[in-house]
PDB file of N, CA and C in Angstrom:
ATOM      1  N   MET A   7      41.106  12.363   8.079  1.00  0.00           N
ATOM      2  CA  MET A   7      41.955  11.231   7.840  1.00  0.00           C
ATOM      3  C   MET A   7      43.400  11.705   7.764  1.00  0.00           C
ATOM      4  N   LYS A   8      44.244  11.085   8.551  1.00  0.00           N
ATOM      5  CA  LYS A   8      45.647  11.478   8.590  1.00  0.00           C
ATOM      6  C   LYS A   8      46.432  10.739   7.519  1.00  0.00           C
ATOM      7  N   VAL A   9      47.253  11.465   6.788  1.00  0.00           N
ATOM      8  CA  VAL A   9      48.130  10.854   5.795  1.00  0.00           C
ATOM      9  C   VAL A   9      49.435  10.499   6.500  1.00  0.00           C
ATOM     10  N   MET A  10      49.825   9.234   6.350  1.00  0.00           N
ATOM     11  CA  MET A  10      51.049   8.769   7.012  1.00  0.00           C
ATOM     12  C   MET A  10      52.252   8.996   6.100  1.00  0.00           C
ATOM     13  N   SER A  11      53.361   9.302   6.714  1.00  0.00           N
ATOM     14  CA  SER A  11      54.604   9.438   5.950  1.00  0.00           C
ATOM     15  C   SER A  11      55.157   8.042   5.674  1.00  0.00           C
ATOM     16  N   ALA A  12      56.097   7.945   4.753  1.00  0.00           N
ATOM     17  CA  ALA A  12      56.728   6.667   4.432  1.00  0.00           C
ATOM     18  C   ALA A  12      57.386   6.074   5.678  1.00  0.00           C
ATOM     19  N   GLU A  13      57.987   6.933   6.496  1.00  0.00           N
ATOM     20  CA  GLU A  13      58.651   6.458   7.708  1.00  0.00           C
ATOM     21  C   GLU A  13      57.631   5.884   8.697  1.00  0.00           C
ATOM     22  N   GLU A  14      56.472   6.546   8.828  1.00  0.00           N
ATOM     23  CA  GLU A  14      55.424   6.048   9.725  1.00  0.00           C
ATOM     24  C   GLU A  14      54.874   4.711   9.240  1.00  0.00           C
ATOM     25  N   ILE A  15      54.728   4.575   7.934  1.00  0.00           N
ATOM     26  CA  ILE A  15      54.235   3.316   7.370  1.00  0.00           C
ATOM     27  C   ILE A  15      55.235   2.200   7.616  1.00  0.00           C
ATOM     28  N   GLU A  16      56.512   2.490   7.375  1.00  0.00           N
ATOM     29  CA  GLU A  16      57.555   1.481   7.605  1.00  0.00           C
ATOM     30  C   GLU A  16      57.564   1.036   9.068  1.00  0.00           C
ATOM     31  N   LYS A  17      57.443   2.004   9.972  1.00  0.00           N
ATOM     32  CA  LYS A  17      57.453   1.680  11.400  1.00  0.00           C
ATOM     33  C   LYS A  17      56.218   0.872  11.788  1.00  0.00           C
ATOM     34  N   ARG A  18      55.054   1.264  11.284  1.00  0.00           N
ATOM     35  CA  ARG A  18      53.814   0.588  11.655  1.00  0.00           C
ATOM     36  C   ARG A  18      53.726  -0.832  11.110  1.00  0.00           C
ATOM     37  N   PHE A  19      54.133  -1.035   9.842  1.00  0.00           N
ATOM     38  CA  PHE A  19      53.976  -2.337   9.207  1.00  0.00           C
ATOM     39  C   PHE A  19      55.265  -3.142   9.122  1.00  0.00           C
ATOM     40  N   GLY A  20      56.401  -2.522   9.424  1.00  0.00           N
ATOM     41  CA  GLY A  20      57.665  -3.241   9.396  1.00  0.00           C
ATOM     42  C   GLY A  20      58.117  -3.619   7.998  1.00  0.00           C
ATOM     43  N   ILE A  21      57.696  -2.852   7.007  1.00  0.00           N
ATOM     44  CA  ILE A  21      58.063  -3.132   5.622  1.00  0.00           C
ATOM     45  C   ILE A  21      58.667  -1.862   5.034  1.00  0.00           C
ATOM     46  N   THR A  22      59.841  -1.994   4.472  1.00  0.00           N
ATOM     47  CA  THR A  22      60.506  -0.822   3.902  1.00  0.00           C
ATOM     48  C   THR A  22      60.127  -0.643   2.442  1.00  0.00           C
ATOM     49  N   GLN A  23      60.382   0.543   1.939  1.00  0.00           N
ATOM     50  CA  GLN A  23      60.134   0.827   0.526  1.00  0.00           C
ATOM     51  C   GLN A  23      60.977  -0.092  -0.347  1.00  0.00           C
ATOM     52  N   GLU A  24      62.194  -0.376   0.085  1.00  0.00           N
ATOM     53  CA  GLU A  24      63.057  -1.270  -0.678  1.00  0.00           C
ATOM     54  C   GLU A  24      62.447  -2.676  -0.772  1.00  0.00           C
ATOM     55  N   GLN A  25      61.849  -3.159   0.335  1.00  0.00           N
ATOM     56  CA  GLN A  25      61.191  -4.464   0.317  1.00  0.00           C
ATOM     57  C   GLN A  25      60.021  -4.464  -0.667  1.00  0.00           C
ATOM     58  N   LEU A  26      59.231  -3.399  -0.609  1.00  0.00           N
ATOM     59  CA  LEU A  26      58.097  -3.304  -1.527  1.00  0.00           C
ATOM     60  C   LEU A  26      58.565  -3.296  -2.975  1.00  0.00           C
ATOM     61  N   ASP A  27      59.616  -2.557  -3.267  1.00  0.00           N
ATOM     62  CA  ASP A  27      60.153  -2.513  -4.625  1.00  0.00           C
ATOM     63  C   ASP A  27      60.636  -3.890  -5.062  1.00  0.00           C
ATOM     64  N   GLN A  28      61.300  -4.613  -4.147  1.00  0.00           N
ATOM     65  CA  GLN A  28      61.792  -5.949  -4.471  1.00  0.00           C
ATOM     66  C   GLN A  28      60.627  -6.911  -4.706  1.00  0.00           C
ATOM     67  N   TRP A  29      59.604  -6.850  -3.857  1.00  0.00           N
ATOM     68  CA  TRP A  29      58.436  -7.727  -4.025  1.00  0.00           C
ATOM     69  C   TRP A  29      57.738  -7.455  -5.351  1.00  0.00           C
ATOM     70  N   GLU A  30      57.662  -6.184  -5.728  1.00  0.00           N
ATOM     71  CA  GLU A  30      57.048  -5.840  -7.012  1.00  0.00           C
ATOM     72  C   GLU A  30      57.857  -6.434  -8.164  1.00  0.00           C
ATOM     73  N   ALA A  31      59.188  -6.300  -8.103  1.00  0.00           N
ATOM     74  CA  ALA A  31      60.042  -6.866  -9.148  1.00  0.00           C
ATOM     75  C   ALA A  31      59.904  -8.381  -9.189  1.00  0.00           C
ATOM     76  N   ASP A  32      59.871  -9.014  -8.011  1.00  0.00           N
ATOM     77  CA  ASP A  32      59.712 -10.464  -7.952  1.00  0.00           C
ATOM     78  C   ASP A  32      58.363 -10.897  -8.533  1.00  0.00           C
ATOM     79  N   ALA A  33      57.291 -10.202  -8.160  1.00  0.00           N
ATOM     80  CA  ALA A  33      55.960 -10.569  -8.648  1.00  0.00           C
ATOM     81  C   ALA A  33      55.894 -10.439 -10.168  1.00  0.00           C
ATOM     82  N   THR A  34      56.524  -9.413 -10.704  1.00  0.00           N
ATOM     83  CA  THR A  34      56.567  -9.238 -12.148  1.00  0.00           C
ATOM     84  C   THR A  34      57.275 -10.408 -12.807  1.00  0.00           C
ATOM     85  N   ALA A  35      58.264 -10.983 -12.101  1.00  0.00           N
ATOM     86  CA  ALA A  35      59.020 -12.128 -12.619  1.00  0.00           C
ATOM     87  C   ALA A  35      58.337 -13.454 -12.286  1.00  0.00           C
ATOM     88  N   GLY A  36      57.182 -13.400 -11.625  1.00  0.00           N
ATOM     89  CA  GLY A  36      56.455 -14.629 -11.292  1.00  0.00           C
ATOM     90  C   GLY A  36      56.857 -15.261  -9.978  1.00  0.00           C
ATOM     91  N   ILE A  37      57.583 -14.529  -9.161  1.00  0.00           N
ATOM     92  CA  ILE A  37      58.002 -15.021  -7.845  1.00  0.00           C
ATOM     93  C   ILE A  37      57.126 -14.357  -6.794  1.00  0.00           C
ATOM     94  N   PHE A  38      56.409 -15.181  -6.014  1.00  0.00           N
ATOM     95  CA  PHE A  38      55.491 -14.629  -5.023  1.00  0.00           C
ATOM     96  C   PHE A  38      55.917 -15.060  -3.626  1.00  0.00           C
ATOM     97  N   HIS A  39      56.005 -14.111  -2.716  1.00  0.00           N
ATOM     98  CA  HIS A  39      56.440 -14.362  -1.346  1.00  0.00           C
ATOM     99  C   HIS A  39      55.242 -14.704  -0.475  1.00  0.00           C
ATOM    100  N   GLY A  40      55.501 -15.423   0.602  1.00  0.00           N
ATOM    101  CA  GLY A  40      54.443 -15.761   1.543  1.00  0.00           C
ATOM    102  C   GLY A  40      53.878 -17.135   1.260  1.00  0.00           C
ATOM    103  N   GLU A  41      52.901 -17.515   2.049  1.00  0.00           N
ATOM    104  CA  GLU A  41      52.273 -18.820   1.932  1.00  0.00           C
ATOM    105  C   GLU A  41      50.991 -18.706   1.113  1.00  0.00           C
ATOM    106  N   PRO A  42      50.758 -19.652   0.201  1.00  0.00           N
ATOM    107  CA  PRO A  42      49.506 -19.608  -0.552  1.00  0.00           C
ATOM    108  C   PRO A  42      48.316 -19.825   0.378  1.00  0.00           C
ATOM    109  N   VAL A  43      47.223 -19.151   0.102  1.00  0.00           N
ATOM    110  CA  VAL A  43      46.025 -19.292   0.937  1.00  0.00           C
ATOM    111  C   VAL A  43      44.968 -20.154   0.271  1.00  0.00           C
ATOM    112  N   GLY A  44      45.206 -20.587  -0.936  1.00  0.00           N
ATOM    113  CA  GLY A  44      44.261 -21.447  -1.632  1.00  0.00           C
ATOM    114  C   GLY A  44      44.636 -21.549  -3.091  1.00  0.00           C
ATOM    115  N   PRO A  45      43.943 -22.409  -3.818  1.00  0.00           N
ATOM    116  CA  PRO A  45      44.275 -22.581  -5.231  1.00  0.00           C
ATOM    117  C   PRO A  45      43.917 -21.344  -6.054  1.00  0.00           C
ATOM    118  N   VAL A  46      44.655 -21.141  -7.108  1.00  0.00           N
ATOM    119  CA  VAL A  46      44.352 -20.085  -8.064  1.00  0.00           C
ATOM    120  C   VAL A  46      43.851 -20.769  -9.322  1.00  0.00           C
ATOM    121  N   TYR A  47      42.695 -20.398  -9.765  1.00  0.00           N
ATOM    122  CA  TYR A  47      42.092 -21.008 -10.937  1.00  0.00           C
ATOM    123  C   TYR A  47      42.359 -20.149 -12.161  1.00  0.00           C
ATOM    124  N   TYR A  48      42.680 -20.793 -13.257  1.00  0.00           N
ATOM    125  CA  TYR A  48      42.916 -20.089 -14.509  1.00  0.00           C
ATOM    126  C   TYR A  48      41.929 -20.606 -15.544  1.00  0.00           C
ATOM    127  N   ALA A  49      41.043 -19.763 -15.981  1.00  0.00           N
ATOM    128  CA  ALA A  49      40.087 -20.126 -17.019  1.00  0.00           C
ATOM    129  C   ALA A  49      40.713 -19.774 -18.362  1.00  0.00           C
ATOM    130  N   PRO A  50      40.773 -20.728 -19.276  1.00  0.00           N
ATOM    131  CA  PRO A  50      41.382 -20.446 -20.585  1.00  0.00           C
ATOM    132  C   PRO A  50      40.745 -19.219 -21.236  1.00  0.00           C
ATOM    133  N   GLY A  51      41.591 -18.304 -21.636  1.00  0.00           N
ATOM    134  CA  GLY A  51      41.112 -17.091 -22.278  1.00  0.00           C
ATOM    135  C   GLY A  51      40.656 -16.004 -21.324  1.00  0.00           C
ATOM    136  N   TYR A  52      40.576 -16.325 -20.012  1.00  0.00           N
ATOM    137  CA  TYR A  52      40.081 -15.349 -19.041  1.00  0.00           C
ATOM    138  C   TYR A  52      41.116 -14.997 -17.985  1.00  0.00           C
ATOM    139  N   GLY A  53      42.043 -15.894 -17.686  1.00  0.00           N
ATOM    140  CA  GLY A  53      43.045 -15.638 -16.664  1.00  0.00           C
ATOM    141  C   GLY A  53      42.564 -16.104 -15.307  1.00  0.00           C
ATOM    142  N   PRO A  54      43.189 -15.604 -14.238  1.00  0.00           N
ATOM    143  CA  PRO A  54      42.846 -16.092 -12.901  1.00  0.00           C
ATOM    144  C   PRO A  54      41.443 -15.682 -12.483  1.00  0.00           C
ATOM    145  N   GLY A  55      40.836 -16.504 -11.657  1.00  0.00           N
ATOM    146  CA  GLY A  55      39.492 -16.220 -11.161  1.00  0.00           C
ATOM    147  C   GLY A  55      38.915 -17.452 -10.516  1.00  0.00           C
ATOM    148  N   ARG A  56      37.636 -17.422 -10.238  1.00  0.00           N
ATOM    149  CA  ARG A  56      37.002 -18.576  -9.615  1.00  0.00           C
ATOM    150  C   ARG A  56      36.832 -19.684 -10.647  1.00  0.00           C
ATOM    151  N   PRO A  57      36.615 -20.917 -10.200  1.00  0.00           N
ATOM    152  CA  PRO A  57      36.457 -22.017 -11.150  1.00  0.00           C
ATOM    153  C   PRO A  57      35.241 -21.788 -12.055  1.00  0.00           C
ATOM    154  N   LEU A  58      35.335 -22.293 -13.273  1.00  0.00           N
ATOM    155  CA  LEU A  58      34.224 -22.158 -14.205  1.00  0.00           C
ATOM    156  C   LEU A  58      33.028 -22.960 -13.717  1.00  0.00           C
ATOM    157  N   MET A  59      31.831 -22.436 -13.909  1.00  0.00           N
ATOM    158  CA  MET A  59      30.611 -23.130 -13.512  1.00  0.00           C
ATOM    159  C   MET A  59      30.160 -24.107 -14.581  1.00  0.00           C
ATOM    160  N   PHE A  60      30.510 -23.827 -15.823  1.00  0.00           N
ATOM    161  CA  PHE A  60      30.062 -24.650 -16.938  1.00  0.00           C
ATOM    162  C   PHE A  60      31.239 -24.910 -17.858  1.00  0.00           C
ATOM    163  N   ASP A  61      31.098 -25.888 -18.722  1.00  0.00           N
ATOM    164  CA  ASP A  61      32.168 -26.232 -19.651  1.00  0.00           C
ATOM    165  C   ASP A  61      32.056 -25.490 -20.973  1.00  0.00           C
ATOM    166  N   GLU A  62      31.488 -24.316 -20.937  1.00  0.00           N
ATOM    167  CA  GLU A  62      31.376 -23.528 -22.146  1.00  0.00           C
ATOM    168  C   GLU A  62      31.448 -22.052 -21.787  1.00  0.00           C
ATOM    169  N   GLU A  63      31.625 -21.242 -22.803  1.00  0.00           N
ATOM    170  CA  GLU A  63      31.701 -19.799 -22.592  1.00  0.00           C
ATOM    171  C   GLU A  63      30.399 -19.306 -21.965  1.00  0.00           C
ATOM    172  N   MET A  64      30.539 -18.338 -21.077  1.00  0.00           N
ATOM    173  CA  MET A  64      29.359 -17.769 -20.438  1.00  0.00           C
ATOM    174  C   MET A  64      29.217 -16.319 -20.867  1.00  0.00           C
ATOM    175  N   LYS A  65      27.986 -15.845 -20.859  1.00  0.00           N
ATOM    176  CA  LYS A  65      27.676 -14.469 -21.207  1.00  0.00           C
ATOM    177  C   LYS A  65      26.714 -13.932 -20.154  1.00  0.00           C
ATOM    178  N   GLN A  66      26.917 -12.709 -19.756  1.00  0.00           N
ATOM    179  CA  GLN A  66      26.079 -12.116 -18.719  1.00  0.00           C
ATOM    180  C   GLN A  66      24.689 -11.805 -19.252  1.00  0.00           C
ATOM    181  N   VAL A  67      23.693 -12.078 -18.418  1.00  0.00           N
ATOM    182  CA  VAL A  67      22.300 -11.758 -18.718  1.00  0.00           C
ATOM    183  C   VAL A  67      21.804 -10.867 -17.593  1.00  0.00           C
ATOM    184  N   GLY A  68      21.121  -9.808 -17.928  1.00  0.00           N
ATOM    185  CA  GLY A  68      20.638  -8.918 -16.879  1.00  0.00           C
ATOM    186  C   GLY A  68      19.326  -8.255 -17.251  1.00  0.00           C
ATOM    187  N   PHE A  69      18.618  -7.819 -16.234  1.00  0.00           N
ATOM    188  CA  PHE A  69      17.377  -7.092 -16.438  1.00  0.00           C
ATOM    189  C   PHE A  69      17.111  -6.254 -15.198  1.00  0.00           C
ATOM    190  N   LYS A  70      16.265  -5.277 -15.347  1.00  0.00           N
ATOM    191  CA  LYS A  70      15.945  -4.385 -14.231  1.00  0.00           C
ATOM    192  C   LYS A  70      14.635  -4.798 -13.595  1.00  0.00           C
ATOM    193  N   GLU A  71      14.571  -4.621 -12.286  1.00  0.00           N
ATOM    194  CA  GLU A  71      13.375  -4.895 -11.496  1.00  0.00           C
ATOM    195  C   GLU A  71      13.206  -3.765 -10.488  1.00  0.00           C
ATOM    196  N   PRO A  72      11.964  -3.518 -10.061  1.00  0.00           N
ATOM    197  CA  PRO A  72      11.764  -2.518  -9.005  1.00  0.00           C
ATOM    198  C   PRO A  72      12.496  -2.947  -7.727  1.00  0.00           C
ATOM    199  N   VAL A  73      12.973  -1.973  -6.995  1.00  0.00           N
ATOM    200  CA  VAL A  73      13.719  -2.237  -5.764  1.00  0.00           C
ATOM    201  C   VAL A  73      12.905  -3.107  -4.808  1.00  0.00           C
ATOM    202  N   SER A  74      11.592  -2.861  -4.741  1.00  0.00           N
ATOM    203  CA  SER A  74      10.757  -3.656  -3.834  1.00  0.00           C
ATOM    204  C   SER A  74      10.744  -5.129  -4.233  1.00  0.00           C
ATOM    205  N   ARG A  75      10.735  -5.411  -5.515  1.00  0.00           N
ATOM    206  CA  ARG A  75      10.741  -6.802  -5.969  1.00  0.00           C
ATOM    207  C   ARG A  75      12.100  -7.443  -5.717  1.00  0.00           C
ATOM    208  N   ILE A  76      13.172  -6.682  -5.885  1.00  0.00           N
ATOM    209  CA  ILE A  76      14.508  -7.216  -5.606  1.00  0.00           C
ATOM    210  C   ILE A  76      14.599  -7.635  -4.149  1.00  0.00           C
ATOM    211  N   GLY A  77      13.993  -6.846  -3.269  1.00  0.00           N
ATOM    212  CA  GLY A  77      13.961  -7.224  -1.851  1.00  0.00           C
ATOM    213  C   GLY A  77      13.254  -8.547  -1.644  1.00  0.00           C
ATOM    214  N   LEU A  78      12.152  -8.755  -2.361  1.00  0.00           N
ATOM    215  CA  LEU A  78      11.415 -10.017  -2.259  1.00  0.00           C
ATOM    216  C   LEU A  78      12.229 -11.178  -2.825  1.00  0.00           C
ATOM    217  N   ILE A  79      12.904 -10.936  -3.948  1.00  0.00           N
ATOM    218  CA  ILE A  79      13.764 -11.967  -4.551  1.00  0.00           C
ATOM    219  C   ILE A  79      14.863 -12.361  -3.568  1.00  0.00           C
ATOM    220  N   ASP A  80      15.509 -11.362  -2.977  1.00  0.00           N
ATOM    221  CA  ASP A  80      16.586 -11.637  -2.020  1.00  0.00           C
ATOM    222  C   ASP A  80      16.064 -12.385  -0.803  1.00  0.00           C
ATOM    223  N   ALA A  81      14.876 -12.015  -0.322  1.00  0.00           N
ATOM    224  CA  ALA A  81      14.299 -12.685   0.847  1.00  0.00           C
ATOM    225  C   ALA A  81      14.015 -14.150   0.532  1.00  0.00           C
ATOM    226  N   ARG A  82      13.450 -14.424  -0.646  1.00  0.00           N
ATOM    227  CA  ARG A  82      13.151 -15.802  -1.021  1.00  0.00           C
ATOM    228  C   ARG A  82      14.437 -16.607  -1.216  1.00  0.00           C
ATOM    229  N   ALA A  83      15.424 -16.000  -1.839  1.00  0.00           N
ATOM    230  CA  ALA A  83      16.713 -16.674  -2.015  1.00  0.00           C
ATOM    231  C   ALA A  83      17.302 -17.036  -0.653  1.00  0.00           C
ATOM    232  N   ALA A  84      17.240 -16.111   0.297  1.00  0.00           N
ATOM    233  CA  ALA A  84      17.768 -16.367   1.640  1.00  0.00           C
ATOM    234  C   ALA A  84      17.008 -17.505   2.314  1.00  0.00           C
ATOM    235  N   GLN A  85      15.690 -17.559   2.132  1.00  0.00           N
ATOM    236  CA  GLN A  85      14.901 -18.657   2.701  1.00  0.00           C
ATOM    237  C   GLN A  85      15.377 -20.008   2.182  1.00  0.00           C
ATOM    238  N   LEU A  86      15.806 -20.028   0.933  1.00  0.00           N
ATOM    239  CA  LEU A  86      16.266 -21.266   0.311  1.00  0.00           C
ATOM    240  C   LEU A  86      17.762 -21.498   0.488  1.00  0.00           C
ATOM    241  N   GLY A  87      18.417 -20.572   1.196  1.00  0.00           N
ATOM    242  CA  GLY A  87      19.862 -20.702   1.423  1.00  0.00           C
ATOM    243  C   GLY A  87      20.682 -20.431   0.175  1.00  0.00           C
ATOM    244  N   MET A  88      20.163 -19.564  -0.672  1.00  0.00           N
ATOM    245  CA  MET A  88      20.829 -19.250  -1.939  1.00  0.00           C
ATOM    246  C   MET A  88      21.184 -17.774  -2.013  1.00  0.00           C
ATOM    247  N   LYS A  89      22.103 -17.481  -2.913  1.00  0.00           N
ATOM    248  CA  LYS A  89      22.362 -16.101  -3.278  1.00  0.00           C
ATOM    249  C   LYS A  89      21.358 -15.726  -4.355  1.00  0.00           C
ATOM    250  N   ARG A  90      21.202 -14.436  -4.584  1.00  0.00           N
ATOM    251  CA  ARG A  90      20.256 -13.971  -5.602  1.00  0.00           C
ATOM    252  C   ARG A  90      20.528 -14.623  -6.954  1.00  0.00           C
ATOM    253  N   SER A  91      21.784 -14.609  -7.390  1.00  0.00           N
ATOM    254  CA  SER A  91      22.115 -15.167  -8.703  1.00  0.00           C
ATOM    255  C   SER A  91      21.820 -16.660  -8.768  1.00  0.00           C
ATOM    256  N   GLU A  92      22.108 -17.383  -7.690  1.00  0.00           N
ATOM    257  CA  GLU A  92      21.811 -18.822  -7.666  1.00  0.00           C
ATOM    258  C   GLU A  92      20.309 -19.063  -7.792  1.00  0.00           C
ATOM    259  N   TYR A  93      19.534 -18.269  -7.072  1.00  0.00           N
ATOM    260  CA  TYR A  93      18.079 -18.401  -7.089  1.00  0.00           C
ATOM    261  C   TYR A  93      17.528 -18.137  -8.491  1.00  0.00           C
ATOM    262  N   LEU A  94      17.994 -17.064  -9.137  1.00  0.00           N
ATOM    263  CA  LEU A  94      17.503 -16.742 -10.473  1.00  0.00           C
ATOM    264  C   LEU A  94      17.913 -17.811 -11.482  1.00  0.00           C
ATOM    265  N   ARG A  95      19.145 -18.323 -11.376  1.00  0.00           N
ATOM    266  CA  ARG A  95      19.564 -19.419 -12.254  1.00  0.00           C
ATOM    267  C   ARG A  95      18.678 -20.638 -12.042  1.00  0.00           C
ATOM    268  N   HIS A  96      18.381 -20.933 -10.782  1.00  0.00           N
ATOM    269  CA  HIS A  96      17.521 -22.068 -10.438  1.00  0.00           C
ATOM    270  C   HIS A  96      16.147 -21.915 -11.092  1.00  0.00           C
ATOM    271  N   LEU A  97      15.559 -20.726 -11.004  1.00  0.00           N
ATOM    272  CA  LEU A  97      14.241 -20.500 -11.602  1.00  0.00           C
ATOM    273  C   LEU A  97      14.268 -20.722 -13.110  1.00  0.00           C
ATOM    274  N   VAL A  98      15.288 -20.208 -13.770  1.00  0.00           N
ATOM    275  CA  VAL A  98      15.392 -20.376 -15.221  1.00  0.00           C
ATOM    276  C   VAL A  98      15.564 -21.854 -15.561  1.00  0.00           C
ATOM    277  N   GLU A  99      16.449 -22.545 -14.851  1.00  0.00           N
ATOM    278  CA  GLU A  99      16.690 -23.968 -15.110  1.00  0.00           C
ATOM    279  C   GLU A  99      15.415 -24.786 -14.931  1.00  0.00           C
ATOM    280  N   GLU A 100      14.666 -24.528 -13.873  1.00  0.00           N
ATOM    281  CA  GLU A 100      13.434 -25.264 -13.624  1.00  0.00           C
ATOM    282  C   GLU A 100      12.397 -24.989 -14.711  1.00  0.00           C
ATOM    283  N   ASP A 101      12.288 -23.739 -15.155  1.00  0.00           N
ATOM    284  CA  ASP A 101      11.332 -23.416 -16.213  1.00  0.00           C
ATOM    285  C   ASP A 101      11.712 -24.099 -17.528  1.00  0.00           C
ATOM    286  N   LEU A 102      13.007 -24.120 -17.838  1.00  0.00           N
ATOM    287  CA  LEU A 102      13.452 -24.779 -19.059  1.00  0.00           C
ATOM    288  C   LEU A 102      13.196 -26.286 -19.008  1.00  0.00           C
ATOM    289  N   LYS A 103      13.340 -26.868 -17.835  1.00  0.00           N
ATOM    290  CA  LYS A 103      13.029 -28.302 -17.663  1.00  0.00           C
ATOM    291  C   LYS A 103      11.531 -28.555 -17.884  1.00  0.00           C
ATOM    292  N   ILE A 104      10.707 -27.705 -17.292  1.00  0.00           N
ATOM    293  CA  ILE A 104       9.241 -27.842 -17.452  1.00  0.00           C
ATOM    294  C   ILE A 104       8.855 -27.716 -18.923  1.00  0.00           C
ATOM    295  N   ALA A 105       9.529 -26.813 -19.632  1.00  0.00           N
ATOM    296  CA  ALA A 105       9.239 -26.610 -21.055  1.00  0.00           C
ATOM    297  C   ALA A 105       9.816 -27.729 -21.924  1.00  0.00           C
ATOM    298  N   GLY A 106      10.627 -28.599 -21.312  1.00  0.00           N
ATOM    299  CA  GLY A 106      11.205 -29.707 -22.043  1.00  0.00           C
ATOM    300  C   GLY A 106      12.339 -29.354 -22.971  1.00  0.00           C
ATOM    301  N   ILE A 107      12.999 -28.243 -22.692  1.00  0.00           N
ATOM    302  CA  ILE A 107      14.100 -27.819 -23.557  1.00  0.00           C
ATOM    303  C   ILE A 107      15.444 -27.748 -22.831  1.00  0.00           C
ATOM    304  N   ALA A 108      15.505 -28.271 -21.613  1.00  0.00           N
ATOM    305  CA  ALA A 108      16.783 -28.265 -20.886  1.00  0.00           C
ATOM    306  C   ALA A 108      17.154 -29.662 -20.468  1.00  0.00           C
TER     307      ALA A 108
END
C-alpha cells in the first residue's frame, strides 16, 4: 500500500490542508458544508442516530448460539424478508402475545 503525500492528496481530491482545517473549525462551530443527504435524528439523551423504534428506553439483549443455528436463523429471516434482529424480535413478540402478556 502506497502512502500518499499531502501534495498528492491535494492533487487527487482537489482539497487543500487549509480547506480541511477550515471545515473542521466550521464543523466544531456547527457549520456544515455541502448538501444534506437526509434527516439527522436526535434521540433525547443519546444524540444523533437512527429514529427510535419505541417510545421508551431500550436495553440490549443478547445470547450465544452455535454458528450452525445462526445460519438457520439467518436463512429463515431472509425467507421472510427480515434481518436477523427483526426476526428474533418478531419471535419474542409473537410468543408474548400467545402467553397473553404483550
